[in-house]
Tab-separated table of C-alpha atoms in Angstrom:
chain	number	residue	atom	x	y	z
A	1	MET	CA	-27.692	15.349	-36.248
A	2	ALA	CA	-28.206	18.727	-35.138
A	3	ASP	CA	-29.054	19.006	-31.316
A	4	TYR	CA	-32.299	20.945	-30.659
A	5	PRO	CA	-33.254	22.377	-27.341
A	6	GLY	CA	-36.313	21.259	-25.385
A	7	LYS	CA	-39.355	19.909	-26.803
A	8	LEU	CA	-38.376	20.715	-30.064
A	9	GLY	CA	-35.756	17.828	-30.078
A	10	GLU	CA	-38.382	15.446	-29.149
A	11	ILE	CA	-41.246	16.889	-32.114
A	12	ILE	CA	-38.229	17.038	-34.376
A	13	GLU	CA	-37.119	13.014	-33.621
A	14	ASP	CA	-41.032	12.346	-33.998
A	15	PHE	CA	-40.773	13.097	-37.848
A	16	GLU	CA	-37.452	11.638	-38.373
A	17	GLU	CA	-38.910	8.656	-37.480
A	18	LEU	CA	-41.629	8.861	-40.104
A	19	LEU	CA	-41.868	6.061	-42.349
A	20	ASP	CA	-43.904	7.713	-45.392
A	21	ARG	CA	-45.869	10.709	-46.794
A	22	ARG	CA	-48.643	9.487	-45.178
A	23	GLU	CA	-47.875	9.913	-41.858
A	24	ARG	CA	-46.103	12.988	-42.501
A	25	THR	CA	-48.841	14.253	-43.714
A	26	GLU	CA	-51.189	13.340	-40.608
A	27	LEU	CA	-48.523	14.679	-37.736
A	28	LEU	CA	-48.842	18.061	-39.769
A	29	ILE	CA	-52.113	18.443	-39.563
A	30	TYR	CA	-51.997	17.134	-36.129
A	31	TYR	CA	-50.260	19.962	-35.309
A	32	ALA	CA	-52.199	22.222	-37.600
A	33	ASP	CA	-55.154	21.188	-35.320
A	34	GLN	CA	-53.474	22.539	-32.028
A	35	PHE	CA	-52.484	26.186	-33.790
A	36	VAL	CA	-53.540	28.654	-30.922
A	37	GLU	CA	-53.632	32.286	-32.346
A	38	VAL	CA	-52.189	35.172	-30.830
A	39	PRO	CA	-54.313	36.938	-27.836
A	40	ASP	CA	-55.881	40.040	-28.344
A	41	ALA	CA	-53.616	40.967	-24.898
A	42	ILE	CA	-50.453	40.600	-27.243
A	43	ALA	CA	-51.363	42.161	-30.355
A	44	SER	CA	-55.113	42.510	-32.278
A	45	ARG	CA	-55.829	43.353	-35.863
A	46	PRO	CA	-54.458	45.210	-38.246
A	47	PHE	CA	-51.249	43.497	-36.757
A	48	GLU	CA	-48.573	45.679	-37.580
A	49	GLU	CA	-46.797	45.095	-40.613
A	50	ASN	CA	-43.056	44.812	-39.060
A	51	HIS	CA	-44.365	41.307	-37.148
A	52	ARG	CA	-45.479	40.048	-40.547
A	53	VAL	CA	-43.130	36.712	-41.982
A	54	PRO	CA	-41.909	37.738	-44.945
A	55	ALA	CA	-42.411	35.620	-48.224
A	56	CYS	CA	-45.184	34.052	-46.175
A	57	GLU	CA	-48.062	33.274	-48.939
A	58	SER	CA	-50.689	32.481	-45.673
A	59	GLU	CA	-49.976	35.820	-44.771
A	60	ALA	CA	-48.262	34.447	-40.734
A	61	PHE	CA	-47.194	36.955	-38.249
A	62	VAL	CA	-44.769	36.524	-35.327
A	63	TRP	CA	-44.843	38.352	-31.534
A	64	SER	CA	-42.209	36.997	-28.539
A	65	ASP	CA	-43.001	37.867	-25.336
A	66	PRO	CA	-40.141	37.540	-22.845
A	67	GLN	CA	-40.645	35.886	-19.842
A	68	LYS	CA	-39.614	36.584	-16.086
A	69	ASP	CA	-37.665	33.251	-15.826
A	70	GLY	CA	-35.617	34.367	-18.990
A	71	THR	CA	-37.737	32.451	-21.457
A	72	LEU	CA	-39.357	33.481	-24.328
A	73	LYS	CA	-43.221	33.020	-25.211
A	74	LEU	CA	-43.620	32.635	-28.710
A	75	TYR	CA	-47.111	33.779	-30.393
A	76	PHE	CA	-48.342	33.541	-34.093
A	77	ALA	CA	-51.208	34.351	-35.945
A	78	VAL	CA	-51.834	33.075	-39.801
A	79	GLU	CA	-54.669	34.970	-41.628
A	80	ASN	CA	-55.209	32.589	-44.605
A	81	PRO	CA	-57.891	30.058	-43.101
A	82	GLN	CA	-56.411	27.756	-45.265
A	83	GLY	CA	-52.794	27.910	-44.834
A	84	LEU	CA	-52.589	24.534	-42.720
A	85	SER	CA	-48.928	24.485	-43.106
A	86	ALA	CA	-48.149	27.691	-42.137
A	87	LYS	CA	-50.556	26.552	-38.948
A	88	ALA	CA	-48.807	23.438	-38.178
A	89	MET	CA	-45.359	25.481	-38.251
A	90	ALA	CA	-46.165	27.842	-36.296
A	91	ALA	CA	-47.742	25.532	-33.782
A	92	ILE	CA	-44.663	23.532	-33.741
A	93	LEU	CA	-42.012	26.412	-32.888
A	94	ASP	CA	-44.553	27.631	-29.935
A	95	GLN	CA	-45.011	24.129	-28.137
A	96	GLY	CA	-41.049	23.189	-29.146
A	97	LEU	CA	-39.509	26.532	-28.198
A	98	SER	CA	-41.999	28.630	-26.155
A	99	ASP	CA	-40.192	27.643	-22.594
A	100	GLN	CA	-36.649	28.157	-23.997
A	101	PRO	CA	-34.238	30.934	-23.250
A	102	PRO	CA	-33.500	33.320	-26.281
A	103	ALA	CA	-30.373	32.417	-26.769
A	104	GLU	CA	-31.041	28.895	-27.460
A	105	ILE	CA	-33.984	29.790	-29.586
A	106	ALA	CA	-31.631	32.020	-31.943
A	107	LYS	CA	-29.562	28.649	-32.387
A	108	VAL	CA	-32.426	26.621	-34.406
A	109	SER	CA	-31.650	26.186	-38.010
A	110	SER	CA	-33.943	27.175	-40.512
A	111	ASP	CA	-33.481	23.580	-42.095
A	112	ILE	CA	-35.826	22.358	-39.467
A	113	VAL	CA	-38.276	23.075	-42.404
A	114	PHE	CA	-37.376	20.428	-44.470
A	115	THR	CA	-36.703	17.721	-41.839
A	116	LEU	CA	-40.527	18.522	-40.774
A	117	PHE	CA	-42.087	18.694	-44.124
A	118	GLY	CA	-39.913	17.013	-46.424
A	119	ASN	CA	-37.580	17.999	-49.131
A	120	ASP	CA	-40.102	17.577	-52.014
A	121	ILE	CA	-41.687	21.130	-50.626
A	122	SER	CA	-42.174	23.982	-53.120
A	123	MET	CA	-39.948	26.619	-53.334
A	124	GLY	CA	-42.697	29.448	-52.476
A	125	LYS	CA	-43.423	26.937	-49.456
A	126	GLY	CA	-40.128	26.449	-47.796
A	127	THR	CA	-39.291	30.211	-48.764
A	128	GLY	CA	-42.365	31.039	-46.533
A	129	LEU	CA	-41.542	28.584	-43.657
A	130	THR	CA	-38.525	29.213	-43.454
A	131	GLY	CA	-39.287	32.586	-43.195
A	132	MET	CA	-41.082	31.970	-39.977
A	133	VAL	CA	-38.118	30.252	-38.496
A	134	SER	CA	-35.973	33.260	-39.223
A	135	MET	CA	-38.707	35.544	-37.642
A	136	VAL	CA	-38.784	33.541	-34.475
A	137	LYS	CA	-34.855	33.695	-34.907
A	138	ALA	CA	-34.766	37.350	-35.178
A	139	LEU	CA	-37.052	37.937	-32.291
A	140	ALA	CA	-35.227	35.704	-30.161
A	141	GLU	CA	-31.783	37.833	-31.287
A	142	GLN	CA	-33.604	41.086	-30.558
A	143	SER	CA	-34.228	39.822	-26.993
A	144	LEU	CA	-30.646	38.161	-26.089
A	145	ASN	CA	-29.638	42.011	-27.280
A	146	ALA	CA	-31.807	43.498	-25.149
A	147	GLN	CA	-31.280	41.274	-21.764
A	148	GLN	CA	-26.933	42.569	-23.146
A	149	ASN	CA	-28.189	46.112	-23.206
B	1	MET	CA	-72.452	36.723	-57.297
B	2	THR	CA	-74.129	36.057	-60.768
B	3	ASP	CA	-74.621	33.196	-62.374
B	4	ILE	CA	-71.550	32.430	-64.899
B	5	THR	CA	-73.709	32.195	-67.743
B	6	GLU	CA	-74.601	36.095	-67.126
B	7	ARG	CA	-71.085	37.058	-66.488
B	8	GLY	CA	-70.160	37.643	-70.170
B	9	TYR	CA	-67.213	35.489	-70.335
B	10	SER	CA	-66.170	34.226	-73.853
B	11	ASN	CA	-65.892	30.542	-72.760
B	12	PRO	CA	-68.578	30.260	-70.106
B	13	ASP	CA	-68.116	26.433	-70.046
B	14	ILE	CA	-64.922	26.109	-69.192
B	15	LEU	CA	-66.470	27.156	-65.150
B	16	VAL	CA	-68.344	24.971	-63.415
B	17	SER	CA	-70.673	25.941	-60.218
B	18	THR	CA	-70.326	24.305	-56.435
B	19	ASP	CA	-73.726	23.656	-57.134
B	20	TRP	CA	-73.114	21.913	-59.927
B	21	VAL	CA	-70.241	19.925	-59.026
B	22	ALA	CA	-72.401	18.500	-55.570
B	23	ASP	CA	-75.242	17.616	-58.154
B	24	ASN	CA	-72.588	15.632	-60.206
B	25	LEU	CA	-70.398	13.816	-57.856
B	26	ASP	CA	-71.768	10.544	-58.598
B	27	ASN	CA	-71.154	11.264	-62.384
B	28	PRO	CA	-68.774	8.951	-64.174
B	29	SER	CA	-67.952	11.278	-66.732
B	30	ILE	CA	-66.209	13.427	-64.872
B	31	ARG	CA	-63.079	13.476	-62.087
B	32	ILE	CA	-62.990	15.759	-59.777
B	33	VAL	CA	-58.975	17.077	-59.134
B	34	GLU	CA	-57.651	18.641	-55.923
B	35	SER	CA	-54.416	20.452	-56.795
B	36	ASN	CA	-53.136	23.052	-53.732
B	37	GLU	CA	-50.300	25.038	-52.635
B	38	ASP	CA	-50.644	23.486	-49.618
B	39	GLN	CA	-49.944	19.709	-49.050
B	40	LEU	CA	-51.479	19.482	-46.234
B	41	LEU	CA	-55.459	20.569	-47.426
B	42	TYR	CA	-56.369	17.519	-49.034
B	43	SER	CA	-55.379	14.916	-46.559
B	44	SER	CA	-57.178	17.017	-44.343
B	45	GLY	CA	-60.593	17.008	-45.939
B	46	HIS	CA	-61.805	17.255	-49.813
B	47	VAL	CA	-64.500	17.128	-52.039
B	48	PRO	CA	-66.034	13.388	-52.122
B	49	GLY	CA	-64.866	11.662	-54.684
B	50	ALA	CA	-61.713	14.378	-55.234
B	51	VAL	CA	-58.444	12.674	-56.139
B	52	GLU	CA	-55.296	14.953	-55.574
B	53	VAL	CA	-52.984	16.211	-58.463
B	54	ASP	CA	-49.694	17.589	-56.224
B	55	TRP	CA	-47.742	20.013	-58.516
B	56	VAL	CA	-44.127	19.386	-57.221
B	57	ARG	CA	-44.891	15.516	-57.196
B	58	ASP	CA	-47.118	14.935	-59.958
B	59	LEU	CA	-46.859	17.472	-62.446
B	60	ASN	CA	-42.914	18.506	-62.468
B	61	ASP	CA	-40.120	16.234	-63.284
B	62	PRO	CA	-37.783	14.958	-60.522
B	63	LEU	CA	-34.724	16.250	-61.689
B	64	ARG	CA	-34.788	18.943	-64.566
B	65	ARG	CA	-36.658	21.771	-64.195
B	66	ASP	CA	-39.262	20.922	-66.378
B	67	TYR	CA	-43.062	19.237	-66.295
B	68	ILE	CA	-43.147	15.482	-66.860
B	69	ASP	CA	-42.911	13.719	-70.222
B	70	GLN	CA	-45.702	12.109	-72.425
B	71	GLY	CA	-45.223	8.677	-70.225
B	72	ALA	CA	-45.487	10.423	-66.742
B	73	PHE	CA	-48.940	11.902	-67.764
B	74	GLU	CA	-50.348	8.592	-69.038
B	75	ALA	CA	-49.082	7.148	-65.863
B	76	LEU	CA	-50.941	9.850	-63.573
B	77	MET	CA	-54.142	9.985	-66.031
B	78	SER	CA	-54.234	6.269	-65.487
B	79	ARG	CA	-53.833	5.959	-61.691
B	80	ILE	CA	-56.277	9.323	-60.999
B	81	GLY	CA	-58.839	6.803	-63.554
B	82	VAL	CA	-59.362	9.319	-66.345
B	83	THR	CA	-59.798	8.649	-70.177
B	84	PRO	CA	-59.321	11.350	-72.861
B	85	ASP	CA	-63.124	11.373	-72.783
B	86	THR	CA	-63.327	12.185	-68.647
B	87	THR	CA	-63.980	15.756	-67.884
B	88	VAL	CA	-61.533	16.914	-65.321
B	89	ILE	CA	-63.075	19.627	-63.018
B	90	PHE	CA	-60.146	21.116	-61.230
B	91	TYR	CA	-60.339	23.024	-58.173
B	92	GLY	CA	-57.809	24.353	-55.192
B	93	ASP	CA	-56.924	26.521	-52.414
B	94	LYS	CA	-55.753	30.117	-53.286
B	95	ASN	CA	-58.449	31.055	-55.432
B	96	ASN	CA	-57.883	28.322	-57.754
B	97	TRP	CA	-54.700	29.791	-58.594
B	98	TRP	CA	-53.096	25.581	-58.730
B	99	ALA	CA	-56.024	24.718	-60.382
B	100	SER	CA	-55.264	26.689	-62.690
B	101	TYR	CA	-51.563	25.378	-63.257
B	102	ALA	CA	-52.702	22.027	-63.310
B	103	LEU	CA	-55.553	22.802	-65.758
B	104	TRP	CA	-52.565	24.446	-68.113
B	105	VAL	CA	-50.270	21.485	-67.878
B	106	PHE	CA	-52.766	19.068	-68.511
B	107	GLN	CA	-53.439	21.606	-72.035
B	108	LEU	CA	-49.711	20.970	-72.611
B	109	PHE	CA	-50.413	17.493	-72.954
B	110	GLY	CA	-53.786	18.169	-75.215
B	111	HIS	CA	-56.354	16.880	-72.345
B	112	SER	CA	-58.421	20.324	-73.212
B	113	ASN	CA	-61.662	18.988	-71.149
B	114	ALA	CA	-60.867	20.581	-68.281
B	115	LYS	CA	-63.066	22.970	-66.363
B	116	ILE	CA	-62.535	24.528	-63.514
B	117	MET	CA	-65.277	25.098	-60.175
B	118	ASP	CA	-65.990	28.883	-60.076
B	119	GLY	CA	-65.000	29.528	-56.397
B	120	GLY	CA	-62.702	26.910	-55.446
B	121	ARG	CA	-62.028	25.169	-52.076
B	122	LEU	CA	-62.761	28.455	-50.408
B	123	LYS	CA	-66.511	28.905	-51.838
B	124	TRP	CA	-67.017	24.935	-51.494
B	125	GLU	CA	-65.995	24.847	-47.751
B	126	LYS	CA	-67.254	28.549	-47.027
B	127	GLU	CA	-71.128	27.120	-48.217
B	128	GLY	CA	-70.613	24.012	-45.692
B	129	ARG	CA	-70.740	21.326	-47.988
B	130	ASP	CA	-70.229	17.606	-47.594
B	131	MET	CA	-66.004	16.961	-47.216
B	132	THR	CA	-64.500	14.261	-46.485
B	133	ARG	CA	-60.827	12.371	-45.475
B	134	ASP	CA	-61.662	9.568	-47.341
B	135	VAL	CA	-59.354	8.921	-50.316
B	136	PRO	CA	-61.282	7.449	-53.570
B	137	GLU	CA	-59.336	4.383	-55.924
B	138	TYR	CA	-60.649	4.373	-59.258
B	139	PRO	CA	-59.640	1.744	-61.782
B	140	ALA	CA	-56.497	2.271	-63.682
B	141	THR	CA	-57.482	3.392	-67.360
B	142	GLU	CA	-55.439	3.392	-70.479
B	143	TYR	CA	-54.665	6.626	-71.628
B	144	LYS	CA	-52.390	7.480	-74.649
B	145	ALA	CA	-51.389	11.390	-74.492
B	146	GLN	CA	-50.569	13.736	-77.162
B	147	PRO	CA	-46.165	14.561	-76.929
B	148	ARG	CA	-46.391	18.120	-74.625
B	149	ASP	CA	-46.547	20.359	-77.078
B	150	ASP	CA	-45.032	23.598	-75.605
B	151	SER	CA	-45.237	25.786	-78.400
B	152	GLN	CA	-48.881	27.232	-77.872
B	153	ILE	CA	-49.453	27.986	-74.452
B	154	ARG	CA	-45.927	28.235	-72.786
B	155	ALA	CA	-43.392	30.406	-73.455
B	156	LEU	CA	-39.401	29.666	-72.819
B	157	ARG	CA	-36.657	32.255	-71.978
B	158	ASP	CA	-34.986	32.988	-75.180
B	159	GLN	CA	-39.019	33.667	-76.799
B	160	VAL	CA	-39.669	36.079	-74.272
B	161	LEU	CA	-36.643	37.888	-74.858
B	162	ALA	CA	-37.669	38.265	-78.283
B	163	HIS	CA	-41.115	39.283	-77.275
B	164	VAL	CA	-39.662	41.936	-75.046
B	165	GLU	CA	-36.923	42.992	-78.296
B	166	ALA	CA	-40.386	43.398	-80.729
B	167	ALA	CA	-42.180	45.435	-78.138
B	168	LYS	CA	-45.162	42.985	-77.105
B	169	PRO	CA	-47.140	43.094	-74.138
B	170	LEU	CA	-46.028	40.951	-70.846
B	171	VAL	CA	-48.418	40.737	-68.028
B	172	ASP	CA	-46.430	40.381	-64.355
B	173	VAL	CA	-48.975	39.247	-61.589
B	174	ARG	CA	-46.680	39.622	-58.626
B	175	SER	CA	-47.536	42.078	-56.192
B	176	PRO	CA	-46.244	45.419	-56.760
B	177	GLY	CA	-43.366	44.954	-54.232
B	178	GLU	CA	-42.135	42.215	-56.510
B	179	TYR	CA	-42.747	44.215	-59.496
B	180	SER	CA	-40.648	47.100	-58.057
B	181	GLY	CA	-37.783	44.814	-56.460
B	182	GLU	CA	-37.723	46.647	-53.353
B	183	ARG	CA	-36.021	45.132	-50.810
B	184	LEU	CA	-38.058	43.400	-48.380
B	185	HIS	CA	-38.244	45.214	-44.996
B	186	MET	CA	-35.565	43.713	-42.823
B	187	GLU	CA	-32.121	41.975	-44.183
B	188	GLY	CA	-31.084	38.902	-43.748
B	189	TYR	CA	-34.961	37.389	-44.708
B	190	PRO	CA	-35.275	34.805	-48.144
B	191	GLN	CA	-36.112	37.513	-51.008
B	192	GLU	CA	-37.842	35.751	-54.071
B	193	GLY	CA	-35.006	33.360	-54.992
B	194	ALA	CA	-33.440	35.480	-57.518
B	195	VAL	CA	-30.275	37.750	-57.776
B	196	ARG	CA	-31.612	40.626	-58.751
B	197	GLY	CA	-34.951	42.386	-58.283
B	198	GLY	CA	-37.404	44.353	-60.566
B	199	HIS	CA	-39.600	43.239	-63.953
B	200	ILE	CA	-39.249	42.336	-67.516
B	201	PRO	CA	-39.175	45.706	-69.220
B	202	GLY	CA	-42.091	46.347	-70.466
B	203	ALA	CA	-44.117	44.424	-68.421
B	204	LYS	CA	-47.892	45.702	-66.903
B	205	ASN	CA	-48.322	45.080	-63.234
B	206	VAL	CA	-51.853	43.396	-62.678
B	207	PRO	CA	-51.413	41.310	-59.555
B	208	TRP	CA	-53.118	37.527	-60.398
B	209	SER	CA	-55.583	37.912	-57.655
B	210	LYS	CA	-56.926	41.329	-58.799
B	211	ALA	CA	-59.113	38.600	-61.148
B	212	VAL	CA	-61.253	36.835	-58.062
B	213	ASN	CA	-63.667	38.122	-55.612
B	214	PRO	CA	-61.690	37.995	-52.320
B	215	GLU	CA	-64.889	36.777	-50.452
B	216	ASP	CA	-65.741	33.620	-52.128
B	217	GLY	CA	-62.678	33.522	-54.820
B	218	THR	CA	-65.274	33.462	-57.923
B	219	PHE	CA	-64.255	35.088	-60.905
B	220	LYS	CA	-65.113	38.816	-61.503
B	221	THR	CA	-67.352	39.430	-64.428
B	222	ALA	CA	-66.406	39.915	-68.146
B	223	ASP	CA	-66.794	43.614	-67.580
B	224	GLU	CA	-64.742	44.066	-64.485
B	225	LEU	CA	-61.840	41.845	-65.711
B	226	THR	CA	-62.305	44.005	-68.934
B	227	ALA	CA	-62.295	47.111	-67.138
B	228	ILE	CA	-58.650	45.832	-65.757
B	229	TYR	CA	-56.750	43.998	-68.495
B	230	SER	CA	-57.881	46.444	-71.365
B	231	GLY	CA	-58.978	49.817	-69.271
B	232	GLU	CA	-56.189	50.190	-66.953
B	233	GLN	CA	-53.365	48.649	-68.685
B	234	GLY	CA	-54.203	48.404	-72.452
B	235	LEU	CA	-54.326	45.030	-73.352
B	236	ASN	CA	-56.624	43.440	-76.434
B	237	ALA	CA	-57.726	40.511	-77.332
B	238	GLY	CA	-55.743	40.198	-80.250
B	239	ASP	CA	-52.658	40.915	-78.599
B	240	ASP	CA	-49.981	38.277	-78.217
B	241	VAL	CA	-49.230	37.852	-74.449
B	242	VAL	CA	-47.012	36.419	-72.241
B	243	VAL	CA	-47.303	36.368	-68.269
B	244	TYR	CA	-45.193	35.351	-65.720
B	245	CYS	CA	-44.345	35.532	-62.137
B	246	ARG	CA	-42.297	34.051	-59.906
B	247	ILE	CA	-42.172	30.110	-61.196
B	248	GLY	CA	-45.110	30.498	-63.275
B	249	GLU	CA	-47.781	29.235	-60.478
B	250	ARG	CA	-49.518	32.688	-60.743
B	251	SER	CA	-49.475	33.541	-63.930
B	252	SER	CA	-51.663	30.117	-65.025
B	253	HIS	CA	-54.032	32.088	-63.006
B	254	THR	CA	-54.187	34.936	-65.161
B	255	TRP	CA	-53.595	33.138	-68.452
B	256	PHE	CA	-56.935	31.173	-67.682
B	257	VAL	CA	-58.249	34.510	-67.266
B	258	LEU	CA	-57.154	36.064	-70.603
B	259	LYS	CA	-57.503	33.299	-72.653
B	260	TYR	CA	-61.066	31.681	-71.469
B	261	LEU	CA	-62.949	34.416	-69.258
B	262	LEU	CA	-61.904	37.102	-71.749
B	263	GLY	CA	-61.328	35.317	-74.852
B	264	TYR	CA	-57.493	36.332	-75.789
B	265	GLU	CA	-56.100	33.903	-78.697
B	266	ASN	CA	-52.555	34.281	-78.637
B	267	VAL	CA	-51.452	34.358	-74.402
B	268	ARG	CA	-48.620	32.212	-73.098
B	269	ASN	CA	-47.304	31.688	-69.500
B	270	TYR	CA	-43.897	32.672	-68.985
B	271	ASP	CA	-42.834	29.312	-66.246
B	272	GLY	CA	-39.424	30.328	-65.796
B	273	SER	CA	-40.744	33.545	-64.462
B	274	TRP	CA	-38.709	35.777	-61.952
B	275	THR	CA	-36.692	32.550	-60.618
B	276	GLU	CA	-35.166	32.320	-64.349
B	277	TRP	CA	-35.040	35.689	-65.561
B	278	GLY	CA	-34.096	37.502	-62.269
B	279	ASN	CA	-31.051	34.753	-61.991
B	280	SER	CA	-29.956	35.035	-65.958
B	281	VAL	CA	-26.551	36.565	-66.822
B	282	GLY	CA	-27.131	39.561	-69.684
B	283	VAL	CA	-30.778	39.813	-69.913
B	284	PRO	CA	-32.494	43.244	-69.520
B	285	ILE	CA	-34.170	44.368	-66.184
B	286	GLU	CA	-36.413	46.971	-65.351
B	287	LYS	CA	-37.093	48.686	-61.900
């Protein structure tokens, strides 16, 4: 089993213990309900295109804000009001990774999408959600490079 | 938005309004079916009495890249309490994109007694109508389907190749970026699930969502649709048209628009779409 940093590990464990699809759906909706949109202090509409998650049908955007303690705070926007899966993914990445250093965030595998949502998600959905994780990883790597330079 | 009957559609009966659905929630001759792109939406709340049909779990064959067979379709219809006489009312997210897709698959098995709720989930929600998390159960029915008939409204790869060689019209309903095959703006991000970018030679690009009013998800009027498909793209109702996208879901929406709202007689959906064509060896591609 892969090792996940911080609270993300606990969240992943919760999902791995789920017995059926109904439980999974309810837990994902629980996270979607906790989605918090990016504050104006970080970004406001129209959002810059270079923060857009490619191939995400729910029009998701991601930002990162380096903290003084060396960790990265992640922010998200989901423009499709019915993009519940994107909101759930964003809330899990926010809660699971926001207090982690970029080196740890960059190591997270985008395969967590399938642990969280199950292997039967559609290709389009899998592509969009995987893209959100990839974007978070890319932002962590950028932050890491900036720290090293 | 004007009433459905005043929009000039060839088959206005193919649509019902949210008002009509609200007035018919207890109508035993209908079954309301929600079909979404987002798998969490139905469980988070739906039209009272609606059942869910999920395109991955319910409509796709679990092993082959194909749709379910006659037996599985009959089992699905039995489970959701539908008889051949039941009018199925589809609605869903994404401006009824998946509702159109489900309706298209139902047509492959001959269940033509089906309609779409204009505006879909978006309009129903925006109007503040009742939603529930209660999942209804209906008595199982006996349902005898016809064998799946792929010949009328579905196009397969070799048929599309012949269609291209005959210079017949195609409509690519993906976004302009997908159509042109341009690379996404950052390296290393998922592409469109295909090893080649571009479009099928000769295809016109009309993104599927041009057919709807974005504020409430309702379909545009026949005049507005004709201006897009005939005025801008030169298509005619007598044409033999193939529509496609990435996996055939968005294009089923355009199939619905051309066939039912504008009365095109020969429209087929190429569900293999770009994930097949863009990965196929030796087929022609245009950028």
